[in-house]
Amino acid sequence: MADFPTPIVTVDAVILTLEDNRLKLMLGRRELAPFAGDLALPGGYVHVDEDVSVAGAMQRILRQKCGVEGVYLEQVETFSGPDRDPRGWSVSVAHLALVSRDQLPEASDTVRFHDVEDLPDLAFDHASIIAAALRRLRGKGAYSTLPAAFLGQTFTLTEMQRAYEVVLGERLNLSAFRRKVMDLGLVEETGDKDTRTARPAALYRLAQPPRTFDRTLGTAS
Amino acid sequence: MADFPTPIVTVDAVILTLEDNRLKLMLGRRELAPFAGDLALPGGYVHVDEDVSVAGAMQRILRQKCGVEGVYLEQVETFSGPDRDPRGWSVSVAHLALVSRDQLPEASDTVRFHDVEDLPDLAFDHASIIAAALRRLRGKGAYSTLPAAFLGQTFTLTEMQRAYEVVLGERLNLSAFRRKVMDLGLVEETGDKDTRTARPAALYRLAQPPRTFDRTLGTAS
DNA sequence: ACAATAGTGTCTTTAAGACATTATTCA
DNA sequence: TGAATAATGTCTTAAAGACACTATTGT
């Protein structure tokens, strides 16, 4: 393409999920150099003969390497520099994926889940990438339906509130939360009930795909 | 670097300023193919032998091509695909620059300023890039000090409020605006006065570099 | 009946908006 | 003194938070 040296272009995914009311990050063990054997974010090269965009490359890699498909995916930030990858001057377009736990594989030799508050050492500048993705999630959490992307197709309002609380790192006021979720029309009733609790809870689904709005969803209890 | 074809990597800048209480965009006329003679965002290749990062490349290009230095610069989004640049599969890391009018050159044959509400046809996918940058600015405007980046080193609260009003596209409540700017400690008094108005106005400076916060800065009057 | 969790109602507190009033300068 | 704009004060309204209370199920 270009008649001068160009950067390597890669994509990396910060795949987050909710497990036991904690934010967990999916990590893989690298099989190839550089950093073979180390833990790293799932990622890979953009293939110009195959991918239609950086987002397309990311989706291909999520599918091929992680078995993850059809999830909430958002571009976060592009990291770059001569030293972040020993293979040379590189660009990595970092993405944030929010997935319900049951859409992800079980932990194995090659796939691990770590609490985001207690991460191991990671290859490349992946610690910085994760920090940026978490800033994005926490920053948008209060005025978007992003936290609901961790839930299944249907969920109770209590589950929804827990997801927000984990993302925001604080307890939310119960009645204010429900008031706003309803007033903003974020969810719609399915008519079904979740009967696993003492009193069955109404099940809802997101009325729109994940989006932002301007009112915040309440703070301390 | 890589032993397979890699994308072209470029940076582009959406340089915005405030003139006559309107948002203006800086555009350049392209001298070289592709799109020679067309209007486009200032941009260029990342030089792996010279730049330390994508942000560094952007700063170099702003300095060399636009004579712009030391301004507020934020990465917005990375655009990509096989067709957006006729030279081949390309990646452009789009940036948003907010600049006071007096830090920018005068309009000329090669440099023009357009009201963002009335843009001409542009080269590449630059219309989409501008739309993304404006979304970012307007989205962050209400809960950040970004609009103040359009002002000079010192400014009156009235000027600051006008900047917010232009960015947000709506009038703000005067006393609520001042209350919050003060309560949040966004500015500090310089002790000087702007004597160009009937009653001289106190001059302020930003207390911190542009940042976000959580309370909004008021809506309709 | 009571434990457990879902869901509602309402009072208090705080922030936002409206708007009148006062302040300071110049012509 | 009056026009012009800066700056403040205060009342009203709306949103957020606290928290008690009612509802519905299983055991």
PDB file of C-alpha atoms (C1' of nucleotides) in Angstrom, chain B residues 198-199, chain C residues 21-25, chain D residues 3-8:
ATOM      1  CA  ALA B 198     -20.682  48.958  30.533  1.00  0.00           C
ATOM      2  CA  ARG B 199     -19.942  47.558  33.944  1.00  0.00           C
TER       3      ARG B 199
ATOM      4  C1'  DT C  21     -33.170  43.567  42.479  1.00  0.00           C
ATOM      5  C1'  DT C  22     -28.874  45.849  43.279  1.00  0.00           C
ATOM      6  C1'  DA C  23     -24.131  47.346  41.539  1.00  0.00           C
ATOM      7  C1'  DT C  24     -20.853  49.718  38.584  1.00  0.00           C
ATOM      8  C1'  DT C  25     -19.446  51.958  34.829  1.00  0.00           C
TER       9       DT C  25
ATOM     10  C1'  DA D   3     -28.558  53.127  29.346  1.00  0.00           C
ATOM     11  C1'  DA D   4     -26.009  48.979  29.536  1.00  0.00           C
ATOM     12  C1'  DT D   5     -24.247  45.049  31.439  1.00  0.00           C
ATOM     13  C1'  DA D   6     -22.453  42.569  35.817  1.00  0.00           C
ATOM     14  C1'  DA D   7     -23.646  40.349  39.833  1.00  0.00           C
ATOM     15  C1'  DT D   8     -26.614  38.820  43.757  1.00  0.00           C
TER      16       DT D   8
END
